[in-house]
CSV table of C-alpha atoms and ligand atoms in Angstrom, one decimal:
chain,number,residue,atom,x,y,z
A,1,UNK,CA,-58.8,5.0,3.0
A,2,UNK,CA,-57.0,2.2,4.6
A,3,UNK,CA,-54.9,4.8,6.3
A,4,UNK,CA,-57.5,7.1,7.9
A,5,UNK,CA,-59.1,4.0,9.4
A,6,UNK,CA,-56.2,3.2,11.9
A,7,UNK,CA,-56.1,6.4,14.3
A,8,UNK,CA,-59.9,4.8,14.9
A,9,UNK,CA,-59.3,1.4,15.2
A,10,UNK,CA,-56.6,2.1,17.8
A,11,UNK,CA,-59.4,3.9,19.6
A,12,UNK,CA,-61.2,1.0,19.4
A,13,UNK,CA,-59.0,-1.3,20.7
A,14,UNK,CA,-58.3,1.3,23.6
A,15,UNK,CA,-62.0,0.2,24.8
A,16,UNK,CA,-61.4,-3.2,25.6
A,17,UNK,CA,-58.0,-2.6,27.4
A,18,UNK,CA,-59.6,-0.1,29.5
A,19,UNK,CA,-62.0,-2.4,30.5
A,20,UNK,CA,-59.0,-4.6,31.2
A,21,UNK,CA,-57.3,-2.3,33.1
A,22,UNK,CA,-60.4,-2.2,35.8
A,23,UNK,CA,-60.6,-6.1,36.0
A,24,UNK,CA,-57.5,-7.0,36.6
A,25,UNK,CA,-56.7,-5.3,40.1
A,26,UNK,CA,-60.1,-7.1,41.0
A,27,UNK,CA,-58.3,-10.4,39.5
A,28,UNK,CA,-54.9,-9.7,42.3
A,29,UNK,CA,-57.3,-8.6,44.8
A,30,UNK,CA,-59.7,-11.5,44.8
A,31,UNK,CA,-56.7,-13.7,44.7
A,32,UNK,CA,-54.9,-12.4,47.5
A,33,UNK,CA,-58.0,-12.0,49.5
A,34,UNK,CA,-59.2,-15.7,48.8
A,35,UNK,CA,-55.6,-17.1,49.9
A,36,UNK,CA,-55.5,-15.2,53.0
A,37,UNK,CA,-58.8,-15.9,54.1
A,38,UNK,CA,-58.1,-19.7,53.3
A,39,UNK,CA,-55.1,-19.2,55.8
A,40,UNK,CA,-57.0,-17.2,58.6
A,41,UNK,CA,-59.7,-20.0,58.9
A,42,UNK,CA,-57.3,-23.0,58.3
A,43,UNK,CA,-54.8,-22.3,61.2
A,44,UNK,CA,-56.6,-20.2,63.7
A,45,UNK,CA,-52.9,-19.1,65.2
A,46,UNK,CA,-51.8,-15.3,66.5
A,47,UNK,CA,-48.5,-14.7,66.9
A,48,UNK,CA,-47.2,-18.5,66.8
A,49,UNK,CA,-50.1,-19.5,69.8
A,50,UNK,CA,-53.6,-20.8,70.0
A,51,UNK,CA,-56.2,-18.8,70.5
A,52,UNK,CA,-59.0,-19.6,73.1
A,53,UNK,CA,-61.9,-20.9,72.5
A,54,UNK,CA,-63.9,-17.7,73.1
A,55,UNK,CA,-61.6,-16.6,70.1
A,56,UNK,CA,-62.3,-20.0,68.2
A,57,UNK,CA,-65.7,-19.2,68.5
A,58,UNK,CA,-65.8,-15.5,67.1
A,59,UNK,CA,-62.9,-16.9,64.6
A,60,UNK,CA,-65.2,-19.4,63.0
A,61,UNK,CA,-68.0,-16.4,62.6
A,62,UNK,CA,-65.2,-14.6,61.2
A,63,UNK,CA,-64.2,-17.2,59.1
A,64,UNK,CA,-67.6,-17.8,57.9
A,65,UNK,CA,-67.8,-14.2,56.8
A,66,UNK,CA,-64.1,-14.1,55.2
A,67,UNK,CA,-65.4,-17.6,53.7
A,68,UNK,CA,-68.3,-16.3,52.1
A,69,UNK,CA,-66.2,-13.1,51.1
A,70,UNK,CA,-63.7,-15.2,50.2
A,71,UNK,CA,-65.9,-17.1,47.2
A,72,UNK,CA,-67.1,-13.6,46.4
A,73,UNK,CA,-64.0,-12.7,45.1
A,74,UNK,CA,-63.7,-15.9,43.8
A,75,UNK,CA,-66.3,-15.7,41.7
A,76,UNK,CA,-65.2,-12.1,40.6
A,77,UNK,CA,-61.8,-13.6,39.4
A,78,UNK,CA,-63.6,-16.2,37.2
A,79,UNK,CA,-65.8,-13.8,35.5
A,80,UNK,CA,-62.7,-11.2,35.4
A,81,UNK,CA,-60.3,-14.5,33.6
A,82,UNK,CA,-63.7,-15.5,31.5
A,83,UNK,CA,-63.7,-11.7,29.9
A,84,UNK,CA,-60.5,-11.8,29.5
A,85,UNK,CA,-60.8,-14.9,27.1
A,86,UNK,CA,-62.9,-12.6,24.8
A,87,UNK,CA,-60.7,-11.3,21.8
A,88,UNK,CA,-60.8,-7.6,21.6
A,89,UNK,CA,-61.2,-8.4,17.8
A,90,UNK,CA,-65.3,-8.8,18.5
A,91,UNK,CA,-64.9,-4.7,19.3
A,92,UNK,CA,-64.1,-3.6,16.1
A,93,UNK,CA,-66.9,-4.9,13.9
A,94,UNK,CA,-69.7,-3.5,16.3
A,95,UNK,CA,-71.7,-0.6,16.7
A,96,UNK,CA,-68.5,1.8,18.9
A,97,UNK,CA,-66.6,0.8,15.4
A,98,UNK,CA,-68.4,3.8,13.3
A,99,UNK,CA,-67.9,6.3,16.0
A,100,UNK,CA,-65.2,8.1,13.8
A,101,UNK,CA,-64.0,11.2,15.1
A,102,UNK,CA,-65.6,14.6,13.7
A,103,UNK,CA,-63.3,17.5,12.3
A,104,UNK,CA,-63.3,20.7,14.1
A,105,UNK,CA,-65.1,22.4,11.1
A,106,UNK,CA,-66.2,21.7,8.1
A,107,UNK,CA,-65.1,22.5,4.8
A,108,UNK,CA,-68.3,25.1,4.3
A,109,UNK,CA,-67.4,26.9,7.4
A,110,UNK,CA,-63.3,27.1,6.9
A,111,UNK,CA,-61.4,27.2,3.6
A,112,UNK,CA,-57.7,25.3,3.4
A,113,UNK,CA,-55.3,25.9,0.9
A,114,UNK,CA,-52.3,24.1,1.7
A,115,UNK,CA,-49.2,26.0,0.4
A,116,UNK,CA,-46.1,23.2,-0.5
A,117,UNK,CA,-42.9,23.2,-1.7
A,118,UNK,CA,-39.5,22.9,-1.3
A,119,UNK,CA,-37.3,25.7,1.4
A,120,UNK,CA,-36.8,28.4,-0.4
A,121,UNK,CA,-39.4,27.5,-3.3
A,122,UNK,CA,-40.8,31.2,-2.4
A,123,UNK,CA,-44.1,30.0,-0.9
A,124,UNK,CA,-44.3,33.0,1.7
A,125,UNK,CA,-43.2,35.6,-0.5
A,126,UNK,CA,-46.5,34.2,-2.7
A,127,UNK,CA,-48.5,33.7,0.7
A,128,UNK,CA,-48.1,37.3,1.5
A,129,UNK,CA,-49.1,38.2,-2.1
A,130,UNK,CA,-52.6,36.3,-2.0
A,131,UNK,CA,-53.1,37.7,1.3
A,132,UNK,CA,-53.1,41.1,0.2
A,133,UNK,CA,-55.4,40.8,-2.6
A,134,UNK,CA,-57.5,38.1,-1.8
A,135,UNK,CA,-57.9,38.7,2.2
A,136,UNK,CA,-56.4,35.0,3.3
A,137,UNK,CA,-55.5,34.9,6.9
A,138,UNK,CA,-51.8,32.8,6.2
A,139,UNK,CA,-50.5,30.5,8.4
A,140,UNK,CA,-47.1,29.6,8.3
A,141,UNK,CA,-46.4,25.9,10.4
A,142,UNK,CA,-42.5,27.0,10.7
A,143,UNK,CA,-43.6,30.7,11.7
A,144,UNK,CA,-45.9,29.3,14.4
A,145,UNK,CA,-43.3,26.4,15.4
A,146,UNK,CA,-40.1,29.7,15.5
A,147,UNK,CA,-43.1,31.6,17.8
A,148,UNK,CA,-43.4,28.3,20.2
A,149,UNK,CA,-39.6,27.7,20.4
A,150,UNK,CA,-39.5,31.4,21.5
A,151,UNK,CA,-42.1,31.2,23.7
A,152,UNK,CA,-41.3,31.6,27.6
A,153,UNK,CA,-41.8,28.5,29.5
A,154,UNK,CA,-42.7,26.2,26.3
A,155,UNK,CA,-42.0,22.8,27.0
A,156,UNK,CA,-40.8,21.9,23.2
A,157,UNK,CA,-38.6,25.2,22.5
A,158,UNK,CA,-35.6,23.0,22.9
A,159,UNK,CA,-36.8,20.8,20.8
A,160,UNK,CA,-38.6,22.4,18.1
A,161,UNK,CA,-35.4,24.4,17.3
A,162,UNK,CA,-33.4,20.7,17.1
A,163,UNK,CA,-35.5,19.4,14.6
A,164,UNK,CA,-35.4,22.9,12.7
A,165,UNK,CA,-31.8,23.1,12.5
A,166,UNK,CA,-31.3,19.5,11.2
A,167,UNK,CA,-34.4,20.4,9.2
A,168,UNK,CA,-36.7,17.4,11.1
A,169,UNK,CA,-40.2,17.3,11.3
A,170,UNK,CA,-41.1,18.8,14.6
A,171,UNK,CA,-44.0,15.6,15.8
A,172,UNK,CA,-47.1,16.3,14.1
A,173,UNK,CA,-48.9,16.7,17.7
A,174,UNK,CA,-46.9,20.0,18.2
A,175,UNK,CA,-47.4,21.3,14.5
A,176,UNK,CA,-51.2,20.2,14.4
A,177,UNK,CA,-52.2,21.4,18.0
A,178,UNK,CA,-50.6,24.9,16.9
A,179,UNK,CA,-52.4,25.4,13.7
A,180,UNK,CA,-55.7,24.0,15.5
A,181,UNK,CA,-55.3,26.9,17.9
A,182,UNK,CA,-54.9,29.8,15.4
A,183,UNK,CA,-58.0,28.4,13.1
A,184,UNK,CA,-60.0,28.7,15.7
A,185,UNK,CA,-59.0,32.2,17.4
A,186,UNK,CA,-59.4,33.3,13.7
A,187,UNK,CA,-62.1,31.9,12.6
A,188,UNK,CA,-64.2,33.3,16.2
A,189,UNK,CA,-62.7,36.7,14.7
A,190,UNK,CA,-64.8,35.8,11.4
A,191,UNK,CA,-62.0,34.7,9.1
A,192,UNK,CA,-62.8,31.7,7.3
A,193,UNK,CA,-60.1,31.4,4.2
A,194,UNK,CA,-57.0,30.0,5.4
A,195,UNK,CA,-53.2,29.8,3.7
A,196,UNK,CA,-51.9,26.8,5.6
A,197,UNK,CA,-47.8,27.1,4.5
A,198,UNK,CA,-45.5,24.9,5.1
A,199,UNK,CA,-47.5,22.0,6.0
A,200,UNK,CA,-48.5,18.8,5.7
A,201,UNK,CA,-44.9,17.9,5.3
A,202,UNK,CA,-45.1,14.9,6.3
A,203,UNK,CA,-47.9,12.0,6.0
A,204,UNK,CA,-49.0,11.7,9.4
A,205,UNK,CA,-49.8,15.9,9.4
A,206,UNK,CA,-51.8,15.3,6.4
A,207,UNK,CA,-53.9,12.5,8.1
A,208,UNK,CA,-54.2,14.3,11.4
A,209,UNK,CA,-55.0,17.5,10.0
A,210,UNK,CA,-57.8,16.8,7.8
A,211,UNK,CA,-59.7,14.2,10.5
A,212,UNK,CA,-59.4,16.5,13.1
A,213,UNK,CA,-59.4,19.7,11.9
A,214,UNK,CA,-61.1,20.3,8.3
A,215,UNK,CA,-60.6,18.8,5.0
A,216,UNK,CA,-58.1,20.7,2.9
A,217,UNK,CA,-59.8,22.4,-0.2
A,218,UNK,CA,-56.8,22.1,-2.0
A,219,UNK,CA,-52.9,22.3,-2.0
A,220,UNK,CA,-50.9,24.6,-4.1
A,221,UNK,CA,-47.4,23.1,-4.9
A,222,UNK,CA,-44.4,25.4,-5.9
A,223,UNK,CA,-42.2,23.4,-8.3
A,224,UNK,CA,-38.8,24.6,-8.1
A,225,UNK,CA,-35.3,23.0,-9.2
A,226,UNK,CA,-33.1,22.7,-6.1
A,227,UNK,CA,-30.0,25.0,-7.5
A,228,UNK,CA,-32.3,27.7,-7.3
A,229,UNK,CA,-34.3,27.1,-4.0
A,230,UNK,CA,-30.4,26.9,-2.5
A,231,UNK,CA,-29.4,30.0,-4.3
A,232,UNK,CA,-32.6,32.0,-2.7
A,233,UNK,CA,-31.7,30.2,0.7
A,234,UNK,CA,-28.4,31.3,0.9
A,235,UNK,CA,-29.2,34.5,-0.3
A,236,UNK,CA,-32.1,35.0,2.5
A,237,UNK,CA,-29.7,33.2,4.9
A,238,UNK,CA,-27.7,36.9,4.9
A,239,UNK,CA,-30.7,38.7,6.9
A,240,UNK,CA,-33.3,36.2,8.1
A,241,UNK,CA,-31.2,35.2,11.2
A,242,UNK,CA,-32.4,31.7,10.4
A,243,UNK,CA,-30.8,29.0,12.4
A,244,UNK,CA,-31.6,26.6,9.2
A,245,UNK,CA,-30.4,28.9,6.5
A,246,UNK,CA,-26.9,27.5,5.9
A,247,UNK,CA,-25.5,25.3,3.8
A,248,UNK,CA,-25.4,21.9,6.3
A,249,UNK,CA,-28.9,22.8,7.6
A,250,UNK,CA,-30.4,23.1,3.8
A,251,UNK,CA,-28.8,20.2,2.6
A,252,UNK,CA,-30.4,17.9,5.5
A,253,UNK,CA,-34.0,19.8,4.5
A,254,UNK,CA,-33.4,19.3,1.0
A,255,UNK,CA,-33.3,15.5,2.1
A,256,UNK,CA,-36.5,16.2,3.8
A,257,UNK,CA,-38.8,17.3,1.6
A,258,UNK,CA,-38.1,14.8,-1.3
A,259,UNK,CA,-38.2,11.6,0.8
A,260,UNK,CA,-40.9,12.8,3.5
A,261,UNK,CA,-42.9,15.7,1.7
A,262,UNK,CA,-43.0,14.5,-1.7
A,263,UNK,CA,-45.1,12.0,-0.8
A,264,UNK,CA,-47.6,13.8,0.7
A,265,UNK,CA,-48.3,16.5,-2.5
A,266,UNK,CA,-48.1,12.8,-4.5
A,267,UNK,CA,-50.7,11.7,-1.6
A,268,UNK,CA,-53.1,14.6,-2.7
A,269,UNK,CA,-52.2,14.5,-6.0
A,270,UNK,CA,-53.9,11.2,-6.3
A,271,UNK,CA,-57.1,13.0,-4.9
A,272,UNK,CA,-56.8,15.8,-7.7
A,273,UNK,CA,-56.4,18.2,-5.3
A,274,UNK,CA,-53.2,19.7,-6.3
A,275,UNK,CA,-52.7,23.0,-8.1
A,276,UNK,CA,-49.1,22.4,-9.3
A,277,UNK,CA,-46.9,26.1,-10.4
A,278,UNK,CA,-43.6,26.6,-11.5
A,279,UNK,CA,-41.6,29.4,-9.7
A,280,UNK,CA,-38.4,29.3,-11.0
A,281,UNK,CA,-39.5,32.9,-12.5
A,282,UNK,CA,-39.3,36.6,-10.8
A,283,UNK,CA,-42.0,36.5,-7.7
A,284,UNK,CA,-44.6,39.2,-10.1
A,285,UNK,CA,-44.2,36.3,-12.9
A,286,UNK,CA,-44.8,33.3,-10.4
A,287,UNK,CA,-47.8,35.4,-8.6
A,288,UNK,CA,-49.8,35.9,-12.0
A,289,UNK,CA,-49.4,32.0,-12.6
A,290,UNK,CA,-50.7,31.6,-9.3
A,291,UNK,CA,-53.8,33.7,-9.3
A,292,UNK,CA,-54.4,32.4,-13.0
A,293,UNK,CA,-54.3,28.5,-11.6
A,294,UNK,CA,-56.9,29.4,-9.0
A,295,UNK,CA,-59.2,31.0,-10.5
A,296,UNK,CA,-62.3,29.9,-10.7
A,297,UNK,CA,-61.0,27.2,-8.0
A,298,UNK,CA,-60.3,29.0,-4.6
A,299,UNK,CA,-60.5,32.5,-5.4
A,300,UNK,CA,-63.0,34.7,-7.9
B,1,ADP,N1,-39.7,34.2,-7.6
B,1,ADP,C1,-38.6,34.6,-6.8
B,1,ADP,N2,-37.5,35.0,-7.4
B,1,ADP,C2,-36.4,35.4,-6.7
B,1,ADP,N3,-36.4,35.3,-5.4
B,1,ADP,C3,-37.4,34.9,-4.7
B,1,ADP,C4,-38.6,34.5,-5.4
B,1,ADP,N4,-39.5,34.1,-4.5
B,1,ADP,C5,-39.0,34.2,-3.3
B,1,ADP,N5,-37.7,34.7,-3.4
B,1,ADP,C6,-36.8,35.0,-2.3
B,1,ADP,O1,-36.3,33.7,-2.0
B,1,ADP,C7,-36.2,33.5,-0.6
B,1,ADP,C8,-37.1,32.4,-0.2
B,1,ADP,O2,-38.4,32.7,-0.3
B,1,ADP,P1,-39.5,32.3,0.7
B,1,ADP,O3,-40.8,32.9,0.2
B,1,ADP,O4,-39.1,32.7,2.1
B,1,ADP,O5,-39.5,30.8,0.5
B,1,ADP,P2,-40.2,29.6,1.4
B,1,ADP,O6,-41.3,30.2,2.2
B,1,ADP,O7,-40.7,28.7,0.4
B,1,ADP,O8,-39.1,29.0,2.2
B,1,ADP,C9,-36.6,34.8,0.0
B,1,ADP,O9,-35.4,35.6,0.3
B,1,ADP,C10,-37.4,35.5,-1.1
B,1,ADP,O10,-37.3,36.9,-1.1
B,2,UDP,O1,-45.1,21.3,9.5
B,2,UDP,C1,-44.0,21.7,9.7
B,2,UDP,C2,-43.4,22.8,9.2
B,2,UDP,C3,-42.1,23.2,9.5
B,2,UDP,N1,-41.4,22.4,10.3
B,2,UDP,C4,-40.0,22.7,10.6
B,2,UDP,O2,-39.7,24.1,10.3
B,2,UDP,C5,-38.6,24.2,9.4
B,2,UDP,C6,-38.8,25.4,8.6
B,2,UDP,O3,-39.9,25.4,7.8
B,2,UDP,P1,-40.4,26.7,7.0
B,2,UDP,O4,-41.7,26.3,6.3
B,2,UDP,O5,-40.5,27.9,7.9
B,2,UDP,O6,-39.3,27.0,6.0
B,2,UDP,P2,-38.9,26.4,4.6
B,2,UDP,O7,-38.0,25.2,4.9
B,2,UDP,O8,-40.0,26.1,3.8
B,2,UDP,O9,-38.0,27.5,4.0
B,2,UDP,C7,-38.6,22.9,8.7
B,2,UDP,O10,-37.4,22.6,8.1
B,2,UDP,C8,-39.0,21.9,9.8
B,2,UDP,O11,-37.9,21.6,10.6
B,2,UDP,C9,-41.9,21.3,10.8
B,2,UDP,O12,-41.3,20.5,11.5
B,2,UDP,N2,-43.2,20.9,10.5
């Protein structure tokens, strides 16, 4: 609860900064203005001489004019520094405090079953399982973040493939933005049941995600002891061509997950909303006890 309040009170507090932002160039300017006015009028004096009278005479209009100008801005300053003496505090309890931000969709338009669990736990292999028999578009964060690093011209290749191969969470703005964009082009195509894999893995996705994207339905977690999520690793690391499937790579994601995904399946967990398997079985074993603990919940 607490959490999901602070991306919208830092909107909030945006508001009066903003405003801010537009009064204090009027603040310099009315300052600078007044002081060289003041000078004009008080010493009537071009290039070191003094002016003739005709001059004095159009100068005094002037310096009426840049007088009168002069308080203007004055006056602009003073409300400007009076504003300024308002705490943006008194924003936050008024009416712009409730306008939230709306999800993309809602959960009756687009299902999200968030697939979790350690590298190697086998959540793809199960992914592509449930999309055969139970017609799931799946989305893999790391297949979409590989696609982007690939990508010609992409601003965060170089970066993306960092974070992969000292298995780092790419930031969530990358990650979310690219799952945003293939919900929508498949849900326009008239898919609405989604296999998000591989994500949130960190607490910030989870936030992000669900406030501006849809709520998750629920998040399936693949329990599996880290001997054999390493064995399957090194095993896959043979033939995927996987820049993070060696043994320095794993160990760093290993580290990963427990200390910055954990939390998040704990996070839902507190919600009821995880469906928790064990997969340390042959992938026909693991996939019955999938399809048996979603029954009734996700699928028919
Ligand atoms: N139940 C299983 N038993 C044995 N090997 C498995 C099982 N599930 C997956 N694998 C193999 O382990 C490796 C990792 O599986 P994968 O589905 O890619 O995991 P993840 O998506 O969680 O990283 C792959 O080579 C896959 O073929
Ligand atoms: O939301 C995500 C998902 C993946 N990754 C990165 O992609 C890598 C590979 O993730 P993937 O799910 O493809 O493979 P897994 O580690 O589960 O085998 C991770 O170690 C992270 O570096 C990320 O930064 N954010």
């Amino acid at each position: 609860m607490l959490r999901s309040t602070i991306p919208s009170l830092k909107l909030l507090l945006r508001f009066p900064y903003s405003q801010k932002s537009v009064f204090r160039p009027s603040l310099t300017k009315g300052l600078i203005s007044a002081s060289r006015i003041q000078s004009y009028s008080q010493k009537p004096v071009v290039n070191g001489a003094s002016t003739s009278g005709k001059q004095d005479g159009r100068n005094g209009g002037k310096g009426k004019l840049l007088l009168i100008l002069g308080l203007l801005a004055l006056g602009t300053s003073a409300i400007s520094l009076t504003y300024q003496k308002n705490p943006p505090v008194a924003f936050e309890e008024g009416p712009v405090a409730v306008a939230k931000k709306q999800p993309a969709f809602s959960k009756e338009d687009v299902s999200v079953l968030f697939v979790l669990g350690g590298p190697g736990a086998g959540k793809g292999t199960q992914c592509a399982k449930l999309v055969q028999d139970y017609g799931f578009v799946h989305l893999s964060a790391g297949d979409l973040l590989r696609a982007e690093q690939n990508r010609e011209g992409s601003q965060y290749g170089e970066m993306i493939k960092k974070c992969i191969r000292d298995g780092e969470i790419v930031p969530q703005e990358v990650t979310v933005q690219l799952l945003k964009n293939a919900i929508t082009s498949n849900f326009k195509a008239g898919n609405k049941k989604f296999l998000v894999d591989g994500f949130p893995r960190k607490m910030d996705q989870a936030i992000t995600f669900e406030e501006e994207i849809v709520p998750s339905t629920m998040t399936l977690f693949f329990d599996c002891p880290e001997k054999v999520m390493l064995e399957r690793l090194l095993q896959r690391g043979k033939t995927s061509g996987r820049i993070d499937d060696n043994i320095e790579s794993i160990k760093k994601r290993f580290n990963t997950f427990v200390e910055t995904s954990v939390p998040v399946v704990e996070y839902f967990d507190k919600q009821n909303k995880v469906i928790k398997v064990s997969c340390d079985q042959p992938v026909d074993e693991v996939y019955q006890h999938v399809t048996e603990a979603l029954k009734g919940k996700i699928i028919n």
